[in-house]
mmCIF file of C-alpha atoms and ligand atoms in Angstrom:
data_model
loop_
_atom_site.group_PDB
_atom_site.id
_atom_site.type_symbol
_atom_site.label_atom_id
_atom_site.label_comp_id
_atom_site.label_asym_id
_atom_site.label_seq_id
_atom_site.Cartn_x
_atom_site.Cartn_y
_atom_site.Cartn_z
ATOM 1 C CA MET A 15 21.267 4.279 25.180
ATOM 2 C CA SER A 16 18.032 3.085 23.632
ATOM 3 C CA ILE A 17 17.940 3.308 19.864
ATOM 4 C CA SER A 18 15.110 5.204 18.247
ATOM 5 C CA LYS A 19 12.723 3.314 16.008
ATOM 6 C CA ILE A 20 13.425 3.335 12.283
ATOM 7 C CA THR A 21 11.186 3.877 9.258
ATOM 8 C CA ILE A 22 10.581 0.936 6.933
ATOM 9 C CA ALA A 23 9.249 1.442 3.399
ATOM 10 C CA VAL A 24 7.783 -1.553 1.541
ATOM 11 C CA ASP A 25 7.044 -1.010 -2.148
ATOM 12 C CA GLY A 26 6.242 -3.286 -5.043
ATOM 13 C CA TYR A 27 3.805 -4.496 -7.670
ATOM 14 C CA ALA A 28 0.115 -5.255 -7.153
ATOM 15 C CA ALA A 29 -0.749 -8.203 -4.929
ATOM 16 C CA CYS A 30 2.837 -9.224 -4.242
ATOM 17 C CA GLY A 31 2.435 -9.559 -0.492
ATOM 18 C CA LYS A 32 3.448 -6.049 0.588
ATOM 19 C CA SER A 33 0.646 -5.670 3.109
ATOM 20 C CA THR A 34 1.162 -9.158 4.541
ATOM 21 C CA LEU A 35 4.854 -8.458 5.076
ATOM 22 C CA ALA A 36 4.453 -4.873 6.300
ATOM 23 C CA LYS A 37 1.732 -5.873 8.765
ATOM 24 C CA SER A 38 3.716 -8.761 10.234
ATOM 25 C CA LEU A 39 6.919 -6.693 10.418
ATOM 26 C CA ALA A 40 5.068 -3.964 12.307
ATOM 27 C CA LYS A 41 3.607 -6.531 14.691
ATOM 28 C CA SER A 42 6.986 -8.178 15.359
ATOM 29 C CA LEU A 43 8.714 -4.828 15.938
ATOM 30 C CA ASP A 44 5.789 -3.172 17.724
ATOM 31 C CA TYR A 45 5.739 -0.440 15.061
ATOM 32 C CA ILE A 46 2.784 1.379 13.489
ATOM 33 C CA TYR A 47 1.559 -0.177 10.246
ATOM 34 C CA VAL A 48 0.097 1.959 7.458
ATOM 35 C CA ASP A 49 -1.382 0.579 4.237
ATOM 36 C CA SER A 50 -1.049 3.556 1.889
ATOM 37 C CA GLY A 51 -2.913 1.667 -0.855
ATOM 38 C CA ALA A 52 -5.974 1.594 1.405
ATOM 39 C CA MET A 53 -5.947 5.393 1.354
ATOM 40 C CA TYR A 54 -6.013 5.557 -2.471
ATOM 41 C CA ARG A 55 -8.728 2.893 -2.407
ATOM 42 C CA ALA A 56 -10.797 4.945 0.067
ATOM 43 C CA VAL A 57 -10.520 8.029 -2.167
ATOM 44 C CA THR A 58 -11.580 5.876 -5.125
ATOM 45 C CA LEU A 59 -14.610 4.565 -3.229
ATOM 46 C CA TYR A 60 -15.633 8.146 -2.422
ATOM 47 C CA PHE A 61 -15.216 9.161 -6.084
ATOM 48 C CA LEU A 62 -17.338 6.198 -7.253
ATOM 49 C CA ASP A 63 -20.064 6.748 -4.645
ATOM 50 C CA ASN A 64 -20.256 10.465 -5.421
ATOM 51 C CA ASN A 65 -19.853 10.296 -9.195
ATOM 52 C CA ILE A 66 -16.762 12.476 -9.201
ATOM 53 C CA ASP A 67 -15.451 13.111 -12.701
ATOM 54 C CA ILE A 68 -11.708 12.522 -12.391
ATOM 55 C CA ASN A 69 -11.060 14.691 -15.434
ATOM 56 C CA ASN A 70 -12.570 17.717 -13.713
ATOM 57 C CA SER A 71 -9.843 19.047 -11.426
ATOM 58 C CA LEU A 72 -12.189 21.482 -9.652
ATOM 59 C CA HIS A 73 -14.487 18.610 -8.664
ATOM 60 C CA VAL A 74 -11.538 16.498 -7.615
ATOM 61 C CA GLU A 75 -10.120 19.315 -5.511
ATOM 62 C CA GLN A 76 -13.461 19.903 -3.787
ATOM 63 C CA ALA A 77 -13.969 16.191 -3.233
ATOM 64 C CA ILE A 78 -10.532 15.791 -1.632
ATOM 65 C CA LYS A 79 -11.467 18.534 0.847
ATOM 66 C CA ASN A 80 -14.512 16.477 1.853
ATOM 67 C CA ILE A 81 -12.549 13.309 2.480
ATOM 68 C CA LYS A 82 -11.222 12.273 5.889
ATOM 69 C CA ILE A 83 -9.306 9.028 6.174
ATOM 70 C CA HIS A 84 -8.103 7.365 9.328
ATOM 71 C CA PHE A 85 -7.107 3.896 10.486
ATOM 72 C CA LYS A 86 -8.199 2.051 13.586
ATOM 73 C CA ASN A 87 -6.677 -1.053 15.088
ATOM 74 C CA ILE A 88 -9.375 -3.242 16.614
ATOM 75 C CA ASN A 89 -8.338 -6.599 18.134
ATOM 76 C CA ASN A 90 -5.125 -6.611 16.120
ATOM 77 C CA ASN A 91 -6.886 -5.941 12.814
ATOM 78 C CA ASN A 92 -6.484 -2.726 10.837
ATOM 79 C CA TYR A 93 -9.592 -0.982 9.592
ATOM 80 C CA THR A 94 -9.777 1.898 7.137
ATOM 81 C CA PHE A 95 -12.309 4.641 7.896
ATOM 82 C CA LEU A 96 -13.630 7.056 5.285
ATOM 83 C CA ASN A 97 -15.436 10.014 6.849
ATOM 84 C CA ASN A 98 -15.837 7.990 10.042
ATOM 85 C CA VAL A 99 -17.359 4.953 8.309
ATOM 86 C CA ASN A 100 -15.522 1.630 8.338
ATOM 87 C CA VAL A 101 -14.925 0.887 4.639
ATOM 88 C CA GLU A 102 -12.352 -1.890 5.030
ATOM 89 C CA ASP A 103 -14.422 -4.391 2.993
ATOM 90 C CA ASN A 104 -15.847 -1.897 0.473
ATOM 91 C CA ILE A 105 -12.394 -0.713 -0.654
ATOM 92 C CA ARG A 106 -11.231 -4.223 -1.584
ATOM 93 C CA THR A 107 -13.839 -4.983 -4.255
ATOM 94 C CA PRO A 108 -13.046 -5.621 -7.946
ATOM 95 C CA GLN A 109 -14.872 -2.328 -8.780
ATOM 96 C CA VAL A 110 -12.536 -0.249 -6.621
ATOM 97 C CA SER A 111 -9.534 -2.277 -7.862
ATOM 98 C CA ASP A 112 -10.504 -1.416 -11.435
ATOM 99 C CA PHE A 113 -10.664 2.323 -10.816
ATOM 100 C CA VAL A 114 -7.961 2.936 -8.208
ATOM 101 C CA SER A 115 -4.908 3.278 -10.465
ATOM 102 C CA PRO A 116 -6.393 6.040 -12.643
ATOM 103 C CA VAL A 117 -7.374 7.881 -9.441
ATOM 104 C CA ALA A 118 -3.847 7.430 -8.070
ATOM 105 C CA THR A 119 -2.365 9.215 -11.104
ATOM 106 C CA ILE A 120 -3.991 12.516 -10.036
ATOM 107 C CA SER A 121 -1.466 14.867 -8.424
ATOM 108 C CA ILE A 122 -4.089 16.631 -6.252
ATOM 109 C CA VAL A 123 -4.970 13.246 -4.764
ATOM 110 C CA ARG A 124 -1.348 12.179 -4.297
ATOM 111 C CA LYS A 125 -0.359 15.446 -2.638
ATOM 112 C CA ALA A 126 -3.093 15.102 -0.022
ATOM 113 C CA MET A 127 -2.310 11.437 0.670
ATOM 114 C CA VAL A 128 1.455 11.959 0.889
ATOM 115 C CA ARG A 129 0.974 14.807 3.360
ATOM 116 C CA LEU A 130 -1.142 12.548 5.576
ATOM 117 C CA GLN A 131 1.314 9.655 5.246
ATOM 118 C CA GLN A 132 4.261 11.840 6.234
ATOM 119 C CA LEU A 133 2.353 13.075 9.290
ATOM 120 C CA MET A 134 1.612 9.487 10.305
ATOM 121 C CA GLY A 135 5.300 8.585 10.080
ATOM 122 C CA ALA A 136 6.764 11.747 11.561
ATOM 123 C CA GLN A 137 7.890 9.969 14.757
ATOM 124 C CA GLY A 138 9.474 6.945 13.019
ATOM 125 C CA GLY A 139 8.632 3.437 14.217
ATOM 126 C CA ILE A 140 6.453 2.869 11.178
ATOM 127 C CA VAL A 141 6.161 0.293 8.412
ATOM 128 C CA MET A 142 4.315 1.677 5.401
ATOM 129 C CA ASP A 143 3.605 -0.197 2.195
ATOM 130 C CA GLY A 144 2.718 1.186 -1.222
ATOM 131 C CA ARG A 145 4.254 2.250 -4.517
ATOM 132 C CA ASP A 146 6.176 5.454 -3.760
ATOM 133 C CA ILE A 147 7.050 5.076 -0.096
ATOM 134 C CA GLY A 148 10.800 4.655 -0.602
ATOM 135 C CA THR A 149 10.990 7.102 -3.503
ATOM 136 C CA VAL A 150 8.705 9.952 -2.386
ATOM 137 C CA VAL A 151 6.979 9.598 1.001
ATOM 138 C CA PHE A 152 9.978 8.503 3.100
ATOM 139 C CA LYS A 153 12.993 9.117 0.882
ATOM 140 C CA ASN A 154 15.232 8.907 3.949
ATOM 141 C CA ALA A 155 13.790 5.688 5.347
ATOM 142 C CA GLU A 156 16.498 3.637 7.054
ATOM 143 C CA LEU A 157 15.208 0.498 5.334
ATOM 144 C CA LYS A 158 13.521 0.149 1.944
ATOM 145 C CA LEU A 159 12.228 -3.192 0.700
ATOM 146 C CA PHE A 160 11.003 -3.759 -2.845
ATOM 147 C CA LEU A 161 8.885 -6.879 -3.302
ATOM 148 C CA THR A 162 8.316 -8.787 -6.505
ATOM 149 C CA ALA A 163 6.602 -12.075 -7.327
ATOM 150 C CA SER A 164 5.584 -13.798 -10.537
ATOM 151 C CA LEU A 165 2.301 -12.737 -12.130
ATOM 152 C CA GLU A 166 0.926 -16.295 -11.763
ATOM 153 C CA GLU A 167 1.652 -16.345 -8.047
ATOM 154 C CA ARG A 168 0.221 -12.856 -7.527
ATOM 155 C CA THR A 169 -2.942 -13.841 -9.396
ATOM 156 C CA ARG A 170 -3.284 -16.997 -7.311
ATOM 157 C CA ARG A 171 -2.897 -15.052 -4.063
ATOM 158 C CA ARG A 172 -5.417 -12.342 -5.014
ATOM 159 C CA MET A 173 -7.964 -14.960 -6.181
ATOM 160 C CA LEU A 174 -7.600 -16.748 -2.844
ATOM 161 C CA GLU A 175 -8.000 -13.478 -0.941
ATOM 162 C CA TRP A 176 -11.210 -12.673 -2.818
ATOM 163 C CA GLU A 177 -12.523 -16.215 -2.483
ATOM 164 C CA LEU A 178 -12.133 -16.010 1.293
ATOM 165 C CA LYS A 179 -14.200 -12.811 1.186
ATOM 166 C CA GLY A 180 -16.950 -14.518 -0.806
ATOM 167 C CA ILE A 181 -16.077 -12.822 -4.117
ATOM 168 C CA LYS A 182 -16.248 -15.762 -6.511
ATOM 169 C CA ASN A 183 -17.661 -14.435 -9.786
ATOM 170 C CA ILE A 184 -14.312 -13.376 -11.185
ATOM 171 C CA THR A 185 -11.933 -15.411 -13.320
ATOM 172 C CA ALA A 186 -8.159 -15.781 -13.010
ATOM 173 C CA ARG A 187 -7.853 -14.074 -16.382
ATOM 174 C CA GLU A 188 -9.757 -11.017 -15.076
ATOM 175 C CA VAL A 189 -7.672 -10.837 -11.908
ATOM 176 C CA SER A 190 -4.427 -11.186 -13.833
ATOM 177 C CA SER A 191 -5.508 -8.520 -16.302
ATOM 178 C CA ASN A 192 -6.389 -6.114 -13.456
ATOM 179 C CA LEU A 193 -2.953 -6.639 -11.857
ATOM 180 C CA GLN A 194 -1.134 -6.077 -15.155
ATOM 181 C CA LYS A 195 -3.192 -3.009 -15.992
ATOM 182 C CA ARG A 196 -2.545 -1.472 -12.584
ATOM 183 C CA ASP A 197 1.178 -2.256 -12.716
ATOM 184 C CA HIS A 198 1.347 -0.568 -16.089
ATOM 185 C CA ILE A 199 -0.527 2.584 -15.001
ATOM 186 C CA ASP A 200 1.361 2.709 -11.676
ATOM 187 C CA SER A 201 4.791 2.427 -13.299
ATOM 188 C CA THR A 202 4.206 4.780 -16.207
ATOM 189 C CA ARG A 203 2.333 7.655 -14.531
ATOM 190 C CA GLU A 204 4.049 11.006 -14.441
ATOM 191 C CA ASP A 205 3.651 11.742 -10.744
ATOM 192 C CA SER A 206 5.553 9.341 -8.456
ATOM 193 C CA PRO A 207 5.715 6.275 -10.702
ATOM 194 C CA LEU A 208 6.242 2.894 -9.105
ATOM 195 C CA ARG A 209 9.921 2.044 -9.219
ATOM 196 C CA LYS A 210 12.536 0.481 -6.998
ATOM 197 C CA ALA A 211 14.465 3.114 -5.054
ATOM 198 C CA ASN A 212 18.212 2.930 -5.729
ATOM 199 C CA ASP A 213 18.876 1.999 -2.124
ATOM 200 C CA ALA A 214 16.033 -0.539 -1.796
ATOM 201 C CA ILE A 215 16.602 -4.250 -1.220
ATOM 202 C CA GLU A 216 14.667 -6.371 -3.702
ATOM 203 C CA ILE A 217 12.959 -9.550 -2.499
ATOM 204 C CA ASP A 218 11.314 -11.968 -4.921
ATOM 205 C CA ASN A 219 8.878 -13.825 -2.696
ATOM 206 C CA SER A 220 7.287 -16.059 -5.377
ATOM 207 C CA ASP A 221 8.512 -19.152 -3.543
ATOM 208 C CA MET A 222 8.394 -17.846 -0.003
ATOM 209 C CA THR A 223 5.678 -18.433 2.569
ATOM 210 C CA PRO A 224 4.550 -15.397 4.596
ATOM 211 C CA GLU A 225 6.566 -16.776 7.539
ATOM 212 C CA GLU A 226 9.684 -17.147 5.382
ATOM 213 C CA GLN A 227 9.481 -13.627 3.977
ATOM 214 C CA LEU A 228 8.988 -12.261 7.496
ATOM 215 C CA ALA A 229 12.016 -14.135 8.865
ATOM 216 C CA PHE A 230 14.102 -13.055 5.867
ATOM 217 C CA SER A 231 13.100 -9.406 6.317
ATOM 218 C CA LEU A 232 13.577 -9.432 10.095
ATOM 219 C CA ASP A 233 17.194 -10.476 9.536
ATOM 220 C CA ILE A 234 17.638 -7.454 7.287
ATOM 221 C CA VAL A 235 15.964 -5.203 9.887
ATOM 222 C CA GLU A 236 18.304 -6.507 12.583
ATOM 223 C CA ASN A 237 21.313 -5.647 10.429
ATOM 224 C CA VAL A 238 20.015 -2.137 9.796
ATOM 225 C CA LEU A 239 19.288 -1.620 13.495
ATOM 226 C CA ARG A 240 22.787 -2.779 14.396
ATOM 227 C CA LYS A 241 24.342 -0.373 11.874
ATOM 228 C CA THR A 242 22.092 2.496 12.991
ATOM 229 C CA LYS A 243 23.179 1.862 16.584
ATOM 230 C CA ILE A 244 26.871 1.858 15.679
ATOM 231 C CA ASN A 245 26.494 5.117 13.769
ATOM 232 C CA SER A 246 24.382 6.897 16.402
HETATM 233 O O1 CDP B 24 -2.896 -4.553 -2.437
HETATM 234 P P1 CDP B 24 -2.624 -4.200 -3.867
HETATM 235 O O2 CDP B 24 -1.205 -4.499 -4.247
HETATM 236 O O3 CDP B 24 -3.620 -4.750 -4.804
HETATM 237 O O4 CDP B 24 -2.781 -2.638 -4.057
HETATM 238 P P2 CDP B 24 -2.847 -1.496 -2.991
HETATM 239 O O5 CDP B 24 -1.560 -1.447 -2.225
HETATM 240 O O6 CDP B 24 -4.111 -1.624 -2.219
HETATM 241 O O7 CDP B 24 -2.885 -0.195 -3.916
HETATM 242 C C1 CDP B 24 -3.957 0.059 -4.777
HETATM 243 C C2 CDP B 24 -3.536 1.090 -5.811
HETATM 244 O O8 CDP B 24 -3.298 2.332 -5.148
HETATM 245 C C3 CDP B 24 -2.265 0.811 -6.585
HETATM 246 O O9 CDP B 24 -2.468 -0.001 -7.717
HETATM 247 C C4 CDP B 24 -1.815 2.214 -6.963
HETATM 248 O O10 CDP B 24 -2.491 2.667 -8.103
HETATM 249 C C5 CDP B 24 -2.270 3.059 -5.798
HETATM 250 N N1 CDP B 24 -1.196 3.362 -4.840
HETATM 251 C C6 CDP B 24 -0.328 4.399 -5.145
HETATM 252 O O11 CDP B 24 -0.412 4.991 -6.213
HETATM 253 N N2 CDP B 24 0.620 4.772 -4.258
HETATM 254 C C7 CDP B 24 0.752 4.137 -3.088
HETATM 255 N N3 CDP B 24 1.675 4.548 -2.222
HETATM 256 C C8 CDP B 24 -0.097 3.059 -2.774
HETATM 257 C C9 CDP B 24 -1.051 2.678 -3.680
#
């Protein structure tokens, strides 16, 4: 009997390698990969471009109705589309990074995103990364990973990422401060705060290469698949 595909939730702090791990896990397992952070970033880009006042819930509600987000895989790369426009680069800027956590505190926004995320994962066979995937979006996920890494390492990685994209006019202090600010807002918000689910496995990847964290996680996946098979 072939075993059905499981759901894998990857949560953790800002810039701690969630997307790198989730993407490579999905590729190795031939699962769907969804970057839930990209969705909050796309909403933020729309709010910035359209001067939406996030304190005005009527405006926010109307704006959310005008937003369509989808992902496209082109040549093994994932692209985020906002109202049919590829915004993959525009959602990764320091400006969007500065504004995304306040936007992600808004319940109207979260409700709409969570609904979409649950639809995307309805068939299983999905790896989704974010902040509330194991605690809210897929509470029953067969596997929940919670990533951590030191602030220094996370700052170094995000600086490198931005450098490769040609964003060079930002200091390590600014990057580090953005990560800390977001972690604080994300973990203290009322709606779906970032926290490790009770049944999540924590991985500190400060000293792991992307290949090492993938191998480490694939071992865990194999164990879960074996157990799921025995119990099915
Ligand atoms: O890649 P990075 O760790 O910088 O962040 P991201 O995954 O792109 O997420 C950007 C922001 O979206 C986070 O700081 C959260 O404020 C928000 N977010 C959220 O609230 N819930 C999620 N499931 C995913 C992201």
